[in-house]
Short mmCIF file of C-alpha atoms and ligand atoms in Angstrom, two decimals:
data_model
loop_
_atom_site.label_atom_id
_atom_site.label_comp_id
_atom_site.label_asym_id
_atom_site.label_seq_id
_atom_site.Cartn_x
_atom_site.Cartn_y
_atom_site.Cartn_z
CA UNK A 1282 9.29 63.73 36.50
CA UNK A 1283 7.02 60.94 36.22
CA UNK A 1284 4.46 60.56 39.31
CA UNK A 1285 4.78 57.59 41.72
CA UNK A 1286 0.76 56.75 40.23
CA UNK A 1287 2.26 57.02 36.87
CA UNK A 1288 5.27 54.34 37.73
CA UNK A 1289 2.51 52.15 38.99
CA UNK A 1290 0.16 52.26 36.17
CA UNK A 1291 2.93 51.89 33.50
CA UNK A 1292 4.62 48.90 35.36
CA UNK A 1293 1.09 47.17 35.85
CA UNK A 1294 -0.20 48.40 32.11
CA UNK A 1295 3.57 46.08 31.05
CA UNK A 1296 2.86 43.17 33.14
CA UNK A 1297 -0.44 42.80 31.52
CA UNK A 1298 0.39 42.83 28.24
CA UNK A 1299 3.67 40.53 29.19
CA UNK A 1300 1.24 37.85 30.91
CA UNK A 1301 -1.04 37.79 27.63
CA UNK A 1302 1.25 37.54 25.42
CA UNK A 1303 3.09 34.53 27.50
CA UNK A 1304 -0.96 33.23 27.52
CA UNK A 1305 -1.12 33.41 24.05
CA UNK A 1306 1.93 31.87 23.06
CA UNK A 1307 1.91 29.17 25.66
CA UNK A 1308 -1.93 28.10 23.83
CA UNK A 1309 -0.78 28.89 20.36
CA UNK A 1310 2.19 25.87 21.31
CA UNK A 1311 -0.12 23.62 23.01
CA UNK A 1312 -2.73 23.62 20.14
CA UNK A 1313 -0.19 23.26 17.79
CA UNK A 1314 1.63 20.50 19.09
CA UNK A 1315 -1.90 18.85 19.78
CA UNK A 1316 -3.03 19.11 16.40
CA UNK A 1317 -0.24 17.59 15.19
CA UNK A 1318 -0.53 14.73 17.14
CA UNK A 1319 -3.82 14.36 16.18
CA UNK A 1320 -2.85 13.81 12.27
CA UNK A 1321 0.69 11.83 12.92
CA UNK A 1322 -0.66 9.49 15.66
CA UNK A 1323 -4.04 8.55 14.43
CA UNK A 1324 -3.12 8.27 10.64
CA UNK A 1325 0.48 7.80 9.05
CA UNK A 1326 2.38 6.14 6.40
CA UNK A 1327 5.20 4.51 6.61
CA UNK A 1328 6.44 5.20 3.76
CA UNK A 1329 5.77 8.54 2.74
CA UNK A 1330 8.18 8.92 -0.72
CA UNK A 1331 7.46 5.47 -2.46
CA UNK A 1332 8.75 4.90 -5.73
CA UNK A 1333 6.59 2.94 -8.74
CA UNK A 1334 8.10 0.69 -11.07
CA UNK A 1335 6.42 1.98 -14.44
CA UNK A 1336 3.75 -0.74 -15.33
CA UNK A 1337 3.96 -2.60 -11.68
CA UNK A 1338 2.37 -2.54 -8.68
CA UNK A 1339 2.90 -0.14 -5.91
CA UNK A 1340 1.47 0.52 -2.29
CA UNK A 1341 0.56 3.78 -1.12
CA UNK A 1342 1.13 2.93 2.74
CA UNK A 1343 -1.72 4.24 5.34
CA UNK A 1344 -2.32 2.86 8.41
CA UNK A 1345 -4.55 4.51 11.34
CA UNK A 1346 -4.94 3.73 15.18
CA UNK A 1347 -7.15 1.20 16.69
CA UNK A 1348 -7.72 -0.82 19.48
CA UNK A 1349 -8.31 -4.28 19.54
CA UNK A 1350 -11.03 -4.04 21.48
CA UNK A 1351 -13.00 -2.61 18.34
CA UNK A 1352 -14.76 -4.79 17.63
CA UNK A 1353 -16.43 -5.27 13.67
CA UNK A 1354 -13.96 -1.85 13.14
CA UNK A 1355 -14.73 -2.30 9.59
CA UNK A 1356 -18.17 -1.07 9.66
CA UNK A 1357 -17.36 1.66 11.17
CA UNK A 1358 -14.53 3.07 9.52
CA UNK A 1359 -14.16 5.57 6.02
CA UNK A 1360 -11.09 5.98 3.90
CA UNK A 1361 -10.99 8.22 1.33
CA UNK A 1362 -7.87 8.41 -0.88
CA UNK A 1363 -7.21 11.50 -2.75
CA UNK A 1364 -4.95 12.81 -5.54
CA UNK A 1365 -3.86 16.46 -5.32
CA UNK A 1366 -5.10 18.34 -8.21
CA UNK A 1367 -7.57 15.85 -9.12
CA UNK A 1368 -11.26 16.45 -8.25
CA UNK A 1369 -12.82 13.10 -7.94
CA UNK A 1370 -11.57 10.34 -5.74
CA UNK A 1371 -8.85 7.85 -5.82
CA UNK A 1372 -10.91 5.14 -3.85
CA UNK A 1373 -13.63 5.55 -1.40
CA UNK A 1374 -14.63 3.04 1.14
CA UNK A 1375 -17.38 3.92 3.91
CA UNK A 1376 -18.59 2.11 6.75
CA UNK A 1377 -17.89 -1.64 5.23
CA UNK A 1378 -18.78 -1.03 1.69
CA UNK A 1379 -16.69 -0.08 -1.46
CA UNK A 1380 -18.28 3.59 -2.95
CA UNK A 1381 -16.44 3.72 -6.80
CA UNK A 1382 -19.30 5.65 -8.34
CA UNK A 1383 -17.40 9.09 -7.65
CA UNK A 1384 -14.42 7.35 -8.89
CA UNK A 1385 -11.92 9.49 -11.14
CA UNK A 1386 -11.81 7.27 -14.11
CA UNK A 1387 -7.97 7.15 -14.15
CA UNK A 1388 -7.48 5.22 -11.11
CA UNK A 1389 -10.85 2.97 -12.58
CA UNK A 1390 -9.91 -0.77 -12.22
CA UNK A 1391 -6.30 -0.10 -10.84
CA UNK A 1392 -6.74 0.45 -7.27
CA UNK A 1393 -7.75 -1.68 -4.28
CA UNK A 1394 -7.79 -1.44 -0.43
CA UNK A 1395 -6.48 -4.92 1.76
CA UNK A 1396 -9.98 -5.19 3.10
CA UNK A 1397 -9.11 -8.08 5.31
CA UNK A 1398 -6.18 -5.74 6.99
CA UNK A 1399 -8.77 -2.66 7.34
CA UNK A 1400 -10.02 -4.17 10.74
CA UNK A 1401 -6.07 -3.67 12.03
CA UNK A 1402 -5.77 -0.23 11.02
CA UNK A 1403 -4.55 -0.75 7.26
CA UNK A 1404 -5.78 1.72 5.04
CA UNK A 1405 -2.77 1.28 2.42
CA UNK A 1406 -3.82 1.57 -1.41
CA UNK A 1407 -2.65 -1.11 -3.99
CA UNK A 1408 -2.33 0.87 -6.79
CA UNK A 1409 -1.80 -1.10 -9.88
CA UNK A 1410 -0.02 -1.07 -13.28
CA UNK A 1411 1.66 2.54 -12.59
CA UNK A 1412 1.65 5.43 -15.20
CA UNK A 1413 3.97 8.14 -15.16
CA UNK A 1414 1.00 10.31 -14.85
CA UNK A 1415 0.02 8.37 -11.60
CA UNK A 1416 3.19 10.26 -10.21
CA UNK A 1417 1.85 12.98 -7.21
CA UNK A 1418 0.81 13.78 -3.59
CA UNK A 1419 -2.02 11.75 -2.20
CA UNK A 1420 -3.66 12.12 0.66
CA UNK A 1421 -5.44 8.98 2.74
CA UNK A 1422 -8.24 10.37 5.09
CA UNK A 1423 -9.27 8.27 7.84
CA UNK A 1424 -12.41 8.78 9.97
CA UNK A 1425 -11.92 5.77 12.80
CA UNK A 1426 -13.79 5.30 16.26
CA UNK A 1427 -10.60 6.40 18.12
CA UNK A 1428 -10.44 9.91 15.87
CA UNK A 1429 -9.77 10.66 12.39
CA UNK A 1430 -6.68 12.29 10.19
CA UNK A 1431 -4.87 12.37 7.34
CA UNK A 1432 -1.25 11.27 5.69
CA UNK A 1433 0.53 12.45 3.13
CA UNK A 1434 2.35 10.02 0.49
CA UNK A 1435 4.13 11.46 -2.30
CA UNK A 1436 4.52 9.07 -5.28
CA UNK A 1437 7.14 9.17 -7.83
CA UNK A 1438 7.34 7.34 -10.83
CA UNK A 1439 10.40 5.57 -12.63
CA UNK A 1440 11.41 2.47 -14.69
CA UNK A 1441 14.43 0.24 -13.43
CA UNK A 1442 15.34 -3.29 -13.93
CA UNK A 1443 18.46 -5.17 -13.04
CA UNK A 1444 21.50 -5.85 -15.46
CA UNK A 1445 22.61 -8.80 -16.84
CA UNK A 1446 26.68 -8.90 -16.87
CA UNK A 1447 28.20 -11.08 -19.16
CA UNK A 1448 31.82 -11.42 -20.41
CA UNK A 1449 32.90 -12.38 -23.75
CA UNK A 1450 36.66 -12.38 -24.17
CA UNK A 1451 38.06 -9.37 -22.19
CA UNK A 1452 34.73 -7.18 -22.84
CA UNK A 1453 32.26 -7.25 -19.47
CA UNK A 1454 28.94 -6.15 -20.65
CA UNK A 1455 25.84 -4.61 -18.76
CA UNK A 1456 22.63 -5.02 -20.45
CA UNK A 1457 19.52 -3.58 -18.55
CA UNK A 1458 15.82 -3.40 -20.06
CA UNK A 1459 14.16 -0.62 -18.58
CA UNK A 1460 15.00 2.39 -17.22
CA UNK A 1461 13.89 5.86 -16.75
CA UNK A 1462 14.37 8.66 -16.52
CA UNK A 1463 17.68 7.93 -18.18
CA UNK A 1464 20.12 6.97 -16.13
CA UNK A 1465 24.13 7.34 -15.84
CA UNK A 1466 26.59 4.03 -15.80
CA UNK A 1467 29.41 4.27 -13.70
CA UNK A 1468 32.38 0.88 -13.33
CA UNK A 1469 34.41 0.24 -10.56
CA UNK A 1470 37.34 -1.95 -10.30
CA UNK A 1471 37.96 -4.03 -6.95
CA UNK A 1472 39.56 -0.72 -5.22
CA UNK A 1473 36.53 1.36 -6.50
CA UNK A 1474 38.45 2.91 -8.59
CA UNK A 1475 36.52 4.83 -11.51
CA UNK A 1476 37.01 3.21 -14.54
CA UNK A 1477 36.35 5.48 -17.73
CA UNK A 1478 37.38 2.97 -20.44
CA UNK A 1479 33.61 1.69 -20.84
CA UNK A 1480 31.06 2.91 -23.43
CA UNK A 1481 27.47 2.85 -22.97
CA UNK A 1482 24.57 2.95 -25.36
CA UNK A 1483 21.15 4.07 -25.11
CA UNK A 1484 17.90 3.19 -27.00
CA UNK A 1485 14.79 4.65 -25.81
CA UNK A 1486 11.57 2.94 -27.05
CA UNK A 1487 8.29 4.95 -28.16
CA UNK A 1488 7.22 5.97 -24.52
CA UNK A 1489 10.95 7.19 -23.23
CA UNK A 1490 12.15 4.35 -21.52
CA UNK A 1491 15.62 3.20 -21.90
CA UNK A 1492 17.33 -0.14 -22.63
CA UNK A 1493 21.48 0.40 -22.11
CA UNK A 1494 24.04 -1.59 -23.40
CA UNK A 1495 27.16 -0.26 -21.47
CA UNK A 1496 30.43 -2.56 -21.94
CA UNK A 1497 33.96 -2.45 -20.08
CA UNK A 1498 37.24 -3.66 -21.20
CA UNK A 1499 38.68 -5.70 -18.52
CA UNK A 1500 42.60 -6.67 -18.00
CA UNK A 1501 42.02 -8.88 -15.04
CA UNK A 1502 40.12 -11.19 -13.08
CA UNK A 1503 38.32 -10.24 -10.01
CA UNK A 1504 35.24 -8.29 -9.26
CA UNK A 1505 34.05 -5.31 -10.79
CA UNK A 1506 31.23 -3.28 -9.82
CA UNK A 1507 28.48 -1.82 -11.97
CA UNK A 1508 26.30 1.61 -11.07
CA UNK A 1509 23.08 2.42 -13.05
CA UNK A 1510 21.75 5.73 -11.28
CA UNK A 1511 19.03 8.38 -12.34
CA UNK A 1512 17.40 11.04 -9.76
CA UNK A 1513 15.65 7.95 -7.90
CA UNK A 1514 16.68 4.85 -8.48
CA UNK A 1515 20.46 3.50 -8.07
CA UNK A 1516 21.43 -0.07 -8.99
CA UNK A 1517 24.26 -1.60 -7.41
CA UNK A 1518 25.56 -4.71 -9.54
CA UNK A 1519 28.73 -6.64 -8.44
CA UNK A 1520 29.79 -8.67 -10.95
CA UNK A 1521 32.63 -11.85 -10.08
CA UNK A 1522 35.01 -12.92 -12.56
CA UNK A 1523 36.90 -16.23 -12.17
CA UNK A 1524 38.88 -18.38 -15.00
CA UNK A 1525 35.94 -20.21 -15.57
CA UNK A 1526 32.34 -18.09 -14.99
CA UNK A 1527 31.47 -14.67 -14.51
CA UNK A 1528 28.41 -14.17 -11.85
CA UNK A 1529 26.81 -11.00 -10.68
CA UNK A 1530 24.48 -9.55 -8.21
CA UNK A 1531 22.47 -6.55 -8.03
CA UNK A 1532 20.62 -4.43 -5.60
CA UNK A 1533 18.74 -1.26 -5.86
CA UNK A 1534 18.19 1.49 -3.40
CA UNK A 1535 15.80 4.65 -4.09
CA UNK A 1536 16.04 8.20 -3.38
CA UNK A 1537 14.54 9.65 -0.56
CA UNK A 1538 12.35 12.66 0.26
CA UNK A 1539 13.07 15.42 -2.76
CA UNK A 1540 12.33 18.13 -1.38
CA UNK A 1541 9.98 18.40 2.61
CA UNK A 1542 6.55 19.26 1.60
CA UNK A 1543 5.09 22.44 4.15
CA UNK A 1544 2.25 21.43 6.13
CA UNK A 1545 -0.02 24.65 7.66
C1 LIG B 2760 -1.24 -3.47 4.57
O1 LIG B 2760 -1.44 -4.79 4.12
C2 LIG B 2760 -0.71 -5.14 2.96
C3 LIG B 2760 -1.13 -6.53 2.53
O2 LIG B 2760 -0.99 -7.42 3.58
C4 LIG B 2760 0.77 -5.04 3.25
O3 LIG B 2760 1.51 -5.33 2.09
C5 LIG B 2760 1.10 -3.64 3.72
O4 LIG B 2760 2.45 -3.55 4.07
C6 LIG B 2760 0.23 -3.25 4.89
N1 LIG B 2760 0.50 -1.86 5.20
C7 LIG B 2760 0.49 -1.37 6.42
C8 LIG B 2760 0.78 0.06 6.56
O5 LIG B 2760 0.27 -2.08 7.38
C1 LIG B 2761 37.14 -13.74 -28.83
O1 LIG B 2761 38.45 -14.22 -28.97
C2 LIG B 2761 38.58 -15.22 -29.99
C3 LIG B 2761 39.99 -15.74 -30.00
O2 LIG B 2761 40.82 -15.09 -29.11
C4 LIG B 2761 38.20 -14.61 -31.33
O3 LIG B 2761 38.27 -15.59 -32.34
C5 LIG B 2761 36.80 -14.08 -31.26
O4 LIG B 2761 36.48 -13.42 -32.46
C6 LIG B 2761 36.65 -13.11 -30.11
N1 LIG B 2761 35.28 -12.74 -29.98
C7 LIG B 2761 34.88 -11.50 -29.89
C8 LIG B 2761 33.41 -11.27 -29.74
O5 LIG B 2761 35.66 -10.57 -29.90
C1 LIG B 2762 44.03 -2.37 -5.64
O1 LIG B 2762 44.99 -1.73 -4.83
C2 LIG B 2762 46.05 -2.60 -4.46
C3 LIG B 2762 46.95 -1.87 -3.49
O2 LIG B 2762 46.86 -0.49 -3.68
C4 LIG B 2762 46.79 -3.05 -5.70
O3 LIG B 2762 47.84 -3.92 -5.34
C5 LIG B 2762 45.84 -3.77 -6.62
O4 LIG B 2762 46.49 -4.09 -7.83
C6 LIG B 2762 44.66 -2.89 -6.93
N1 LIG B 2762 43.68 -3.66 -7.67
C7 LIG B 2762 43.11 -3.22 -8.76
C8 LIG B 2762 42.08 -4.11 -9.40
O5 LIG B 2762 43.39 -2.14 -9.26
C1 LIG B 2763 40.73 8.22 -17.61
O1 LIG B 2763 41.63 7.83 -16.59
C2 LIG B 2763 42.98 8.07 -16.92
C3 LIG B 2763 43.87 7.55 -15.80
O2 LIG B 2763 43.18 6.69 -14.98
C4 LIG B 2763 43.21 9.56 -17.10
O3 LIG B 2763 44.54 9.81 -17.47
C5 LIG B 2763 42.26 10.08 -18.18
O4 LIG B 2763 42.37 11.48 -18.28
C6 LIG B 2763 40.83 9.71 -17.85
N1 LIG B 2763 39.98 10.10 -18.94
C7 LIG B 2763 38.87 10.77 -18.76
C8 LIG B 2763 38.07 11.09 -19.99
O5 LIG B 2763 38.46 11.12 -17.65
C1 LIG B 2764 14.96 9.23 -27.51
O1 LIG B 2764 16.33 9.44 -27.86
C2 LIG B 2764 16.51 10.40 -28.87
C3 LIG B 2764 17.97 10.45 -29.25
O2 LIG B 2764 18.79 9.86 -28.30
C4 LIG B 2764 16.02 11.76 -28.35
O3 LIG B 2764 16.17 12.72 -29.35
C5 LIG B 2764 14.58 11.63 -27.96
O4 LIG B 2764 14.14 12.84 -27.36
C6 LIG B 2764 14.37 10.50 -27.00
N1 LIG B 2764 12.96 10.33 -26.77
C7 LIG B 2764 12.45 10.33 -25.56
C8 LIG B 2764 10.98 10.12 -25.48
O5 LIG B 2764 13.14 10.46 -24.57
C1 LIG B 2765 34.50 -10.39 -4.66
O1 LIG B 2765 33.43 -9.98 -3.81
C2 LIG B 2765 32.94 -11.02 -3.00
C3 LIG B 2765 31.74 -10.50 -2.27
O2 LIG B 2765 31.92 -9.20 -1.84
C4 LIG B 2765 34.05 -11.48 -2.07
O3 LIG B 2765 33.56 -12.52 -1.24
C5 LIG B 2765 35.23 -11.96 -2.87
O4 LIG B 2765 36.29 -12.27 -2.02
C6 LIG B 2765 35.67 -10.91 -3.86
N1 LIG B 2765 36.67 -11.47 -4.75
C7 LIG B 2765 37.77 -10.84 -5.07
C8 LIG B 2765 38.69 -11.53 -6.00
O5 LIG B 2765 38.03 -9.73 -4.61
C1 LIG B 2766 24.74 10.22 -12.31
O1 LIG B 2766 23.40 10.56 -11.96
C2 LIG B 2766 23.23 10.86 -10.59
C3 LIG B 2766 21.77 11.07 -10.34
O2 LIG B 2766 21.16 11.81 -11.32
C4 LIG B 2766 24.07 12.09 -10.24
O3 LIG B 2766 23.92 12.38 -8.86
C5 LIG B 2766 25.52 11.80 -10.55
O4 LIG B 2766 26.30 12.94 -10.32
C6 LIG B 2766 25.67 11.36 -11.99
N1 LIG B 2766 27.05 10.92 -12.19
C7 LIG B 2766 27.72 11.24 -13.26
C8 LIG B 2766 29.12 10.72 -13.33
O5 LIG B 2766 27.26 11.91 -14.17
C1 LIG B 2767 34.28 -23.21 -11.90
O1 LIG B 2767 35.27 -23.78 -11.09
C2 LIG B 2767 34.88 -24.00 -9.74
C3 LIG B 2767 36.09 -24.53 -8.97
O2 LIG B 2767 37.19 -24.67 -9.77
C4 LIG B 2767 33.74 -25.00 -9.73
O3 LIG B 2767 33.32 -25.19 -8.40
C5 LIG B 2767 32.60 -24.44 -10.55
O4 LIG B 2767 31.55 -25.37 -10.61
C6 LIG B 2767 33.07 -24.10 -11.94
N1 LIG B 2767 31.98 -23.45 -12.65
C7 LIG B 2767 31.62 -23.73 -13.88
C8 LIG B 2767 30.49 -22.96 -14.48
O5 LIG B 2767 32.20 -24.57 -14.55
#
């Protein structure tokens, strides 16, 4: 039989250990949930999974907190953009003044800040004439008077371009000029119905890309619907066929987050 002292010690040795570990996990949550709102809030992007158009422009969005009481903000803030796996930077700008000599020669010539939108908190990179190899994580580091961070913006790479529909006799034809990776062509009728009487040719040039030829056999007016779609990119092309013209419209809509990058 346990003593009465022995009760007391055991139930007071519990309670101690019970109240530290409550103490510890109660700071373990607040620092956490600080320190995330120390990268989100003060630096994010709004778009974190953009998708380049091979040998376009894109914008790797950053922007960062300020207050519009700071003033000349620009002299006082640094933005470093880097690319994951690559040692030297992307672009560097410190306290007002460009710094390219640490510049990794890829991104030499292609990439810019909006200096006139740093002062509002815009730390987005123009990134021009995009390579498949441009394709990655980047990270935009911002050290600001209000506090400094970091956001994540994954790039992916592709090659799309709109169709042209045309219809000559009872054959409605698709011609697009660039796309990558290669795509599938899907046609709908009105009722968006499958249609899998159209064939659809390929011809990739020297660097992969494809130009697709894809033609339907049609047995009535009305509109049909065209669907160009690869991993990323999905174009959406109505065509209109009347007695006298055949019209069409297209619009494109991208892929989302691949897979949720892990943050520790
Ligand atoms: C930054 O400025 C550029 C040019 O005005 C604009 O296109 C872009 O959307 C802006 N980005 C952010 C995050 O404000
Ligand atoms: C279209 O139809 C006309 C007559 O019906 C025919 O002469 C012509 O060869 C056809 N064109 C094609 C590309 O099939
Ligand atoms: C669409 O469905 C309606 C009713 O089911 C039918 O009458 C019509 O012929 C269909 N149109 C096409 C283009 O298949
Ligand atoms: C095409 O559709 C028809 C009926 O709509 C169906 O009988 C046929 O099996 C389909 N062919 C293929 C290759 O899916
Ligand atoms: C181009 O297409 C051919 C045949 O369709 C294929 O063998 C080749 O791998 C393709 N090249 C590229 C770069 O995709
Ligand atoms: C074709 O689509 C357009 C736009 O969605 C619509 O206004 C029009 O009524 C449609 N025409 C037919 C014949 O279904
Ligand atoms: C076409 O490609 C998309 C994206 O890669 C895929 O989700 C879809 O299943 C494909 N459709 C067909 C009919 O192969
Ligand atoms: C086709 O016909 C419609 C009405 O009948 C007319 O408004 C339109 O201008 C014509 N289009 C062409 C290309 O002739």
């Amino acid at each position: 039989m346990a003593s009465l002292g022995q009760i007391i010690f055991w139930c007071l040795m519990v309670s101690i250990f019970v109240t530290a570990g409550l103490l510890v996990f109660i700071l373990s949550v607040s620092f956490s949930v600080k320190g995330s709102q120390v990268s989100q809030d003060i630096v994010d992007s709004s778009d974190k999974w953009p998708i380049g158009n091979l040998g376009e422009d894109v914008i790797l969005s950053c922007r960062f907190r300020t207050s519009t009481s700071d003033m000349e903000l620009t002299s006082r803030v640094s933005i470093i953009w880097n690319m994951e796996g690559r040692s030297e930077v992307v672009y560097e700008y410190d306290k007002g003044t460009v710094q390219l000599t640490g510049q990794d020669p890829r991104f030499k010539k292609r990439t810019l800040l909006f200096s006139d939108a740093i002062g509002s908190g815009n730390a987005s990179l123009l990134l021009r004439n995009v390579n498949l190899r441009d394709s990655g994580v980047y990270q935009c580091s911002v050290t600001a008077p209000r506090g400094s961070g970091t956001a994540i913006v994954n790039l992916r790479v592709a090659a799309y371009s709109a169709p042209t529909l045309e219809l000559m006799n009872t054959t409605l034809t698709a011609v697009a000029a660039r796309w990558f990776p290669k795509p599938n062509v899907t046609w709908l009728n009105a009722n968006d119905t499958v249609l899998n009487k159209s064939i659809t040719s390929f011809f990739n040039d020297s660097i992969g890309i494809n130009k697709l030829i894809s033609s339907l056999q049609v047995t009535q007016l009305g509109n049909y619907t065209c669907i160009i779609q690869n991993q990323l990119v999905k174009a959406v092309s109505l065509a209109t066929i009347t007695d006298n013209e055949t019209s069409s419209r297209t619009s494109f809509s991208f892929v989302a987050a691949v897979a949720p990058r892990v943050l520790l």
